[in-house]
Coordinates of C-alpha atoms and ligand atoms in Angstrom, one line a residue:
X1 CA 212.9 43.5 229.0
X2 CA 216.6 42.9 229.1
X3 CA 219.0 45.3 230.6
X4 CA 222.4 45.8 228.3
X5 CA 224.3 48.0 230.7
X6 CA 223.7 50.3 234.0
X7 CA 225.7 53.6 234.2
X8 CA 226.3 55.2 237.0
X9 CA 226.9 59.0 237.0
X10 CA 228.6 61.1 240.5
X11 CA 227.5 64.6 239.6
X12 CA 228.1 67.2 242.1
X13 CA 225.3 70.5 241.8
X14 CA 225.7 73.7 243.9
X15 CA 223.1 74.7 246.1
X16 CA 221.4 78.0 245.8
X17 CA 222.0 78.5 249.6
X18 CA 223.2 75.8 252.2
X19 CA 220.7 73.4 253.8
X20 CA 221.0 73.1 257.4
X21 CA 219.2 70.4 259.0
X22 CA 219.6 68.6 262.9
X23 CA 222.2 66.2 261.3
X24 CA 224.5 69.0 259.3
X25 CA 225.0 71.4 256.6
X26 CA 224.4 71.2 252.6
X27 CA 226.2 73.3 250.5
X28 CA 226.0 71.1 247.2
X29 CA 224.0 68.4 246.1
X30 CA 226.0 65.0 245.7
X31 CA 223.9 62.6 244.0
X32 CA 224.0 59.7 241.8
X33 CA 222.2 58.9 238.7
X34 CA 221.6 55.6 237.1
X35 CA 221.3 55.3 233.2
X36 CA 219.7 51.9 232.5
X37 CA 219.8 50.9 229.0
X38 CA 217.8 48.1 228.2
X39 CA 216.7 46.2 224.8
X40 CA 213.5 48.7 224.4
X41 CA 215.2 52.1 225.1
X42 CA 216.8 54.1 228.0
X43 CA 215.8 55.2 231.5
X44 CA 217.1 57.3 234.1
X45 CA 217.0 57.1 237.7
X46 CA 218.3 59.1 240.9
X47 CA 219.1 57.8 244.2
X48 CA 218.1 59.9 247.1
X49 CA 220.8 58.9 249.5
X50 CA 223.1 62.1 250.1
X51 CA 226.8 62.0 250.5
X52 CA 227.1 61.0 254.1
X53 CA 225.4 59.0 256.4
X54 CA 223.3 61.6 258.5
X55 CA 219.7 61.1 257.3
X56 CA 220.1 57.3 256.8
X57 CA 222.8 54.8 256.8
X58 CA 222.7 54.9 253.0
X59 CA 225.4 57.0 251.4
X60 CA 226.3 57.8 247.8
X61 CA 229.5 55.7 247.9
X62 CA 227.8 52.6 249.9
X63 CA 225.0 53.1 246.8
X64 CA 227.7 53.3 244.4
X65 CA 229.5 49.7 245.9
X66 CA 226.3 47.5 246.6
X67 CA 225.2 48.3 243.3
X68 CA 228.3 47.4 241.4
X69 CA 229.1 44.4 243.5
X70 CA 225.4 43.1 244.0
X71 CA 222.3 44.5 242.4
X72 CA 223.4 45.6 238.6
X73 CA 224.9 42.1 238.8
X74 CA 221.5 40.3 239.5
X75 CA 219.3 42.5 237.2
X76 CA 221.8 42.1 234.2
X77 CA 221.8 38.2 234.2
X78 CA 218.6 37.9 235.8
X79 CA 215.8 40.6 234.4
X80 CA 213.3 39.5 231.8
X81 CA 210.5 41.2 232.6
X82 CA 209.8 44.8 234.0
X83 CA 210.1 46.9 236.6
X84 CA 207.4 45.1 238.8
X85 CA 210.4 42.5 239.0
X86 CA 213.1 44.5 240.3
X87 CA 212.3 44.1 244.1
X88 CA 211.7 40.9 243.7
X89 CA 215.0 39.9 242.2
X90 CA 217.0 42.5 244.4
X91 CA 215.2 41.0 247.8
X92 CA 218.5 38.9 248.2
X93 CA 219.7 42.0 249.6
X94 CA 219.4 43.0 252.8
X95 CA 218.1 47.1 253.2
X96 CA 219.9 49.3 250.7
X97 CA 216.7 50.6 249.7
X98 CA 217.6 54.1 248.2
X99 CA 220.1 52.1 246.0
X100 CA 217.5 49.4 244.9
X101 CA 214.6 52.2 244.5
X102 CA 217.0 54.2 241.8
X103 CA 217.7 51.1 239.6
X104 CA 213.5 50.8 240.1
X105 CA 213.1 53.9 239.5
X106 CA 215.9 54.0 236.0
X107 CA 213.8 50.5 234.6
X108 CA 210.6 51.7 235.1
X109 CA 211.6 55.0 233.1
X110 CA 212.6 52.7 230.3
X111 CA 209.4 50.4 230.5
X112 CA 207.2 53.3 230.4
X113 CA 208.7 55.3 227.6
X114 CA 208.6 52.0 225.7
X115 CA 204.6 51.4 226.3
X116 CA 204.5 55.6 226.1
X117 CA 203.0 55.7 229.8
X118 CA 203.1 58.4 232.2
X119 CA 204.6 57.7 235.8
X120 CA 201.5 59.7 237.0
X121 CA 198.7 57.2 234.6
X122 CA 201.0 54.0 236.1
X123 CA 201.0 54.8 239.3
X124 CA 197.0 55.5 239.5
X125 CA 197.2 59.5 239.9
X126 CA 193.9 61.5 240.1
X127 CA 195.2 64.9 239.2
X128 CA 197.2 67.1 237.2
X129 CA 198.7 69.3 239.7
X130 CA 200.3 69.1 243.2
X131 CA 199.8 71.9 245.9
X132 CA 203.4 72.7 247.3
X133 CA 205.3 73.0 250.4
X134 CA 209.1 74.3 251.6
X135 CA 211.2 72.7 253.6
X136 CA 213.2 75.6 255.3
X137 CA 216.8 75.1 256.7
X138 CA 218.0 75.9 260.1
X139 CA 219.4 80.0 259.8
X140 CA 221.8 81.6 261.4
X141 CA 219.4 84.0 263.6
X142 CA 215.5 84.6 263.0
X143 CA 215.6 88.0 260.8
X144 CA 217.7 85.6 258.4
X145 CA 214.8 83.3 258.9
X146 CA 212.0 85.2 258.1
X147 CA 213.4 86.9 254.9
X148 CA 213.7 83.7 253.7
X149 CA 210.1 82.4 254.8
X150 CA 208.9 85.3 253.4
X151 CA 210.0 84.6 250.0
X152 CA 208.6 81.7 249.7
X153 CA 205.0 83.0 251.0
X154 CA 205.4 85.7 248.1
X155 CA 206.0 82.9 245.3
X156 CA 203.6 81.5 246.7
X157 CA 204.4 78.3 248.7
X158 CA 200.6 76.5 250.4
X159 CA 202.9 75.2 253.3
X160 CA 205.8 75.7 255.3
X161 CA 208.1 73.3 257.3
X162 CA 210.6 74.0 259.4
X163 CA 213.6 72.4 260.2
X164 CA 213.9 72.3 264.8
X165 CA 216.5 70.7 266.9
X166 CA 217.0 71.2 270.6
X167 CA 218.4 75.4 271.2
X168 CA 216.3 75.9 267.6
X169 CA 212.3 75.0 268.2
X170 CA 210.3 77.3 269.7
X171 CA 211.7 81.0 269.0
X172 CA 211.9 80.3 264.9
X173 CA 208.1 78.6 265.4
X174 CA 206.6 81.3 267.1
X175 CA 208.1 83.8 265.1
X176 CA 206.9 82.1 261.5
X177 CA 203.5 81.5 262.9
X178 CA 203.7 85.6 263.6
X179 CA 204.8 86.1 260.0
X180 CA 202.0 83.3 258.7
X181 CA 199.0 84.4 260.1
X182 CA 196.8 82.2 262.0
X183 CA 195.7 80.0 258.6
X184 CA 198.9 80.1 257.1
X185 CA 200.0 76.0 257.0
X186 CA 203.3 75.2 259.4
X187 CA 204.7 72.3 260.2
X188 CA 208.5 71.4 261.6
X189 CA 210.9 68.7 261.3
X190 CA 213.6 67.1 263.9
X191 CA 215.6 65.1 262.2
X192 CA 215.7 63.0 264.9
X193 CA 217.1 65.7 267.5
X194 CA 214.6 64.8 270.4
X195 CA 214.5 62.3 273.2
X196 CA 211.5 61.4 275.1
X197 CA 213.4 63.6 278.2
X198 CA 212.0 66.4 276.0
X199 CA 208.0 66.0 275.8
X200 CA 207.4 68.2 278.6
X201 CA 209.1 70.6 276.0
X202 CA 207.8 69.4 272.3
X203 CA 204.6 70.3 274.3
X204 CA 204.8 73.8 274.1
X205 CA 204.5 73.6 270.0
X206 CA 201.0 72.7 270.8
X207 CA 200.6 76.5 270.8
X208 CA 201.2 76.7 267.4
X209 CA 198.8 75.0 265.8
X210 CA 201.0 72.9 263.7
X211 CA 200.3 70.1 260.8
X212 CA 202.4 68.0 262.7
X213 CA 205.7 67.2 264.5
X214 CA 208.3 65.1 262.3
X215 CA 210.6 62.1 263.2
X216 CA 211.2 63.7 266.7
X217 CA 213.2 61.0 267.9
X218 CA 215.6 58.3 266.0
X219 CA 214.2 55.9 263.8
X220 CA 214.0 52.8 265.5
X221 CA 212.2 54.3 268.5
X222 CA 208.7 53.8 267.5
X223 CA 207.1 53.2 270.5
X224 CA 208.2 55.8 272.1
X225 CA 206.9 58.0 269.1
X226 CA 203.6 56.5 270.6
X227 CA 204.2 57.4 273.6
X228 CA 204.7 61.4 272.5
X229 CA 201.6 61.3 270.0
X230 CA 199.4 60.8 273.2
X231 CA 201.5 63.2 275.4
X232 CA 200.9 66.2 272.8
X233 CA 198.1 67.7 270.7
X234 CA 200.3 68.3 267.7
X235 CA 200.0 64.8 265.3
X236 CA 203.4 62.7 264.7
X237 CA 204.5 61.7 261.4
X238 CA 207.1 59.5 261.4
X239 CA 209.7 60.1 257.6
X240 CA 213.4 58.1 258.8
X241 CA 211.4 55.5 260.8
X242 CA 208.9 54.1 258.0
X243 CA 210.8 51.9 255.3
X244 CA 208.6 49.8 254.3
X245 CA 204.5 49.2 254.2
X246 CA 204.5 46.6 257.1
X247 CA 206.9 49.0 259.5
X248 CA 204.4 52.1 258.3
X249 CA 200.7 49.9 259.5
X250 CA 202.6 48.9 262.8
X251 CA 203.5 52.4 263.4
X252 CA 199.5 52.9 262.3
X253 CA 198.3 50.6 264.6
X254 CA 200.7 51.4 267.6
X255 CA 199.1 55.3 267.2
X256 CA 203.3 56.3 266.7
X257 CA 202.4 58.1 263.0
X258 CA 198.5 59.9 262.3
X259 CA 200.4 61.1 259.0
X260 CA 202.6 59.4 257.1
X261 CA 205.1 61.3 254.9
X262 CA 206.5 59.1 251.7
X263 CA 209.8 59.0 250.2
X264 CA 210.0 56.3 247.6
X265 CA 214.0 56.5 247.8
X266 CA 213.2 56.0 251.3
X267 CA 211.0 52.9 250.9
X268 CA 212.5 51.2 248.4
X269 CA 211.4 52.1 245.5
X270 CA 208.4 53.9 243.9
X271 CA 205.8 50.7 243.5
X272 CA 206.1 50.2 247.2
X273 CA 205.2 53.9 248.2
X274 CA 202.1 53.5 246.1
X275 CA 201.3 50.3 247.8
X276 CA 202.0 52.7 251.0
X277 CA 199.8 55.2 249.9
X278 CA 197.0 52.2 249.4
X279 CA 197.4 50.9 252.9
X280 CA 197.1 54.9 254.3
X281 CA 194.3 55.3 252.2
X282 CA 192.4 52.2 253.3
X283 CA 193.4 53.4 256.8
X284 CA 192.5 57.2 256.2
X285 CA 195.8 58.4 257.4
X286 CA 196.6 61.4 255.2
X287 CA 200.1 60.9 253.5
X288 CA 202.4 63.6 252.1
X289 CA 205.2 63.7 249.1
X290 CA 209.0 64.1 251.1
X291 CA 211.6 65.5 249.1
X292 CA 215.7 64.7 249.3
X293 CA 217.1 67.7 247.0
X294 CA 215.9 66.2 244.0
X295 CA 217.4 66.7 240.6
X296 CA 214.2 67.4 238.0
X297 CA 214.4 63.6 237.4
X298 CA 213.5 62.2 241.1
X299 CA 211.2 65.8 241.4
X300 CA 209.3 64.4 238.0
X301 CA 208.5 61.3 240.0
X302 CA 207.6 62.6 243.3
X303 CA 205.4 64.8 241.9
X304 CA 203.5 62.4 240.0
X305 CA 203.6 60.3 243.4
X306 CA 202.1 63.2 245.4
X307 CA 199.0 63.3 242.4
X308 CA 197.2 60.2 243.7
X309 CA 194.0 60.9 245.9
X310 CA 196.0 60.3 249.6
X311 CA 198.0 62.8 248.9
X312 CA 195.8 65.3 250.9
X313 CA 199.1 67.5 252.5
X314 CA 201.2 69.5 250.6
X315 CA 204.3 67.9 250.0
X316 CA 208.5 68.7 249.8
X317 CA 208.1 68.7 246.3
X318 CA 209.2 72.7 245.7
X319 CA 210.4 74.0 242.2
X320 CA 213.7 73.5 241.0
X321 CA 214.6 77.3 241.7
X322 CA 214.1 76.8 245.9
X323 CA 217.2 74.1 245.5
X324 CA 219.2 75.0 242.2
X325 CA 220.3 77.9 239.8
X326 CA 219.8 75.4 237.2
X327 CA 218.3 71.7 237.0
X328 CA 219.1 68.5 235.1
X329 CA 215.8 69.1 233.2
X330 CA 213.4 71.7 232.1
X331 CA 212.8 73.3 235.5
X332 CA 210.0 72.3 237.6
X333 CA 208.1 76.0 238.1
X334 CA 205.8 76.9 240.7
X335 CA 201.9 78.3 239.4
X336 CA 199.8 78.9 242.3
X337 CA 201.8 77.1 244.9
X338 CA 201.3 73.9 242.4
X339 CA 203.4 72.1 240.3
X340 CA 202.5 70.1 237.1
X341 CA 202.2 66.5 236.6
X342 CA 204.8 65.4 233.9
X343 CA 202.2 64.0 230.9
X344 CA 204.7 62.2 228.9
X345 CA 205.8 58.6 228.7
X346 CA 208.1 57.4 232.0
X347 CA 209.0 60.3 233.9
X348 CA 208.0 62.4 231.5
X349 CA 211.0 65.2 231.5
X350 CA 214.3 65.1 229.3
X351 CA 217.7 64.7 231.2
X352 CA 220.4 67.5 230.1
X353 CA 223.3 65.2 229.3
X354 CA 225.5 68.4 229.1
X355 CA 224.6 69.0 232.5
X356 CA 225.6 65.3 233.6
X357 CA 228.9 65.8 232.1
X358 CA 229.7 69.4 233.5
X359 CA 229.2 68.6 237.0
X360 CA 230.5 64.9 236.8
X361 CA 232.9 64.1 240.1
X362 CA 234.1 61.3 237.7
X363 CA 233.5 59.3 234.7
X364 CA 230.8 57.1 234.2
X365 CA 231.0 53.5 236.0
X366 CA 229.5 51.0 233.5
X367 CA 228.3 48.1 233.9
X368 CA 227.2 45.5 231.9
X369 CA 226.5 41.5 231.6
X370 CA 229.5 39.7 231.0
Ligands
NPQ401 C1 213.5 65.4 255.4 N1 214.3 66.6 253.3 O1 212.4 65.5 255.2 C2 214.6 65.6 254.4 C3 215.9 65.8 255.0 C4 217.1 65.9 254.1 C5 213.5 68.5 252.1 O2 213.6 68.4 254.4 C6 221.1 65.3 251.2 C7 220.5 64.1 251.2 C8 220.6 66.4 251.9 C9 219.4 63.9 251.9 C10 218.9 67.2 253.3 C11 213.8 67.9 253.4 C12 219.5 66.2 252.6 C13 218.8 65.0 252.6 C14 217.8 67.1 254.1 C15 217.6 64.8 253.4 O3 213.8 65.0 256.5
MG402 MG1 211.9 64.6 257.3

């Protein structure tokens, strides 16, 4: 394959209602998305990395630089062959994984529409739906909390997660484990909010019979995710802290992560969280589908990510309506708390180019060999 040109689109997307997590409020979806055309056809990809640093230190316009100034560079005089090549070539970069994952991501779209492939047939998945969870932002009080849980129990949402930090944990987790019913799946999120001054406290969730606790403390702080995970009943799963396979069977091994939730933005790239998912699998550590406010072309992907056999949780990938009024492709629609597995070639869903053009923040950065 040879790449002609990579596009790079700054579209801006309202929120149906803002998304507050430990590290800040959303009210709109900044994202980029990269248009690769390439000597067999186009692809598109989007990068996860949100508009500030406050998840990771990756950030739209840090995405936006390092692939202008680096990676398009290297792919457009150095790619001949697929998208099994890109992290290969890209290596020479240090981190900058969300950015190297949506150029991945935008290549392997265009490879796969060329050999008509699904991503879900590539990748190795084993079935043709996904059961569904939420991820529910911190509200202003609990009443506002639970009419919003409750809406997603009545369209029908298998799991619930909810976002904690210190002053917002136990309250908002007893009161939707009221609401749930003793079966009803629950399982919360820090962000990173906690220190290990606070296990005394994360113990008290044990009440709750929970899935599991997520990235309690910051990222680099495995160990002392080990140290919690065999302080408390509730299992760990580490999201911010596993970027690769070898930092995800380390965390394995040290007994910092029973779970293992998967973000391919996250990891670098898609072909690396199925290699994840392989080393889970091996391990039988059950592994989950994150989400990062996907548009309908990172959702079409995660959710043919979440159909391979590991995937025994129900992941972050909700329908398009829990994020936006409208998506950049057909919407993704919840049946039974599941979601469909895209059939057709690369990602399988059509990009609105209408839609990247109404909510461009700018015009289109192109870049091309030469
Ligand atoms: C998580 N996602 O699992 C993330 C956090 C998150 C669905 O809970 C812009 C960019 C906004 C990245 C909001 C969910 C974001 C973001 C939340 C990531 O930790
Ligand atoms: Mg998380």
């Amino acid at each position: 394959m040879r790449i002609h040109a990579i596009e790079l689109h700054r579209i801006g997307m309202p929120l149906v209602r803002p998304f507050e997590t430990s590290f800040g409020v959303q009210t709109s979806r900044e994202v980029l998305l990269v248009h690769v055309r390439t000597d067999v056809g186009d692809g598109w990809g989007e990068c996860v990395a949100g508009v500030d640093p406050f998840y990771s230190s990756e950030y739209v316009s840090a995405v936006e630089d390092v692939i202008r100034s680096y990676l398009a560079p290297a792919l457009l005089a150095g790619q001949r062959g697929g998208a099994a090549d890109v992290a290969p070539l890209l290596r020479f970069v240090v981190g900058h994984r969300m950015a190297k994952a949506a150029l991945e991501a935008a290549i392997l779209d265009a490879q796969l529409r060329a050999d008509g492939v699904s991503f879900g047939s590539h990748f190795g998945a084993t079935r043709d739906r996904v059961d569904c969870g939420v991820s529910v932002g911190i509200s202003p009080d609990i009443p506002t909390l639970l009419d919003e849980v409750r809406t997603y129990v009545d369209q029908g949402y298998k799991r619930v997660k909810l976002k904690i930090k210190p002053g917002w944990d136990l309250e908002p987790v007893a009161a939707v484990r009221d609401l749930l019913g003793a079966g009803g799946l629950l399982q919360v999120d820090a962000n990173t909010a906690y220190t290990l001054d606070d296990v005394s406290h994360l113990r008290e969730l044990d009440a709750f019979d929970l899935l599991l606790i997520e990235q309690p403390f910051v990222e680099e702080d495995i160990g002392a995710h080990a140290v919690l995970a065999r302080a408390i009943e509730t299992p760990v799963c580490l999201d911010e802290s596993i970027v690769s396979t070898s930092v995800a069977v380390d965390a394995i091994e040290q007994g910092a992560t029973s779970i293992v939730n998967i973000k391919a933005g996250r990891v670098g790239g898609y072909l690396e969280a199925v290699r994840m998912h392989g080393a889970c699998l091996t391990r039988s550590i059950p592994v989950w589908c994150g989400g990062m406010l996907e548009t309908g072309i990172g959702r079409a992907a995660n959710v043919a990510l979440a159909a391979l056999p590991g995937f025994t949780l129900p992941g972050d990938t909700s329908a398009s309506d829990r994020y936006f009024a409208e998506d950049l492709t057909d919407p993704f629609v919840l049946e039974d708390g599941t979601l469909t597995v895209p059939t057709g070639p690369g990602t399988g869903v059509t990009v609105r180019t209408e839609l990247v053009r109404h909510w461009a923040l700018r015009e289109p950065l192109v870049l091309s060999a030469g």
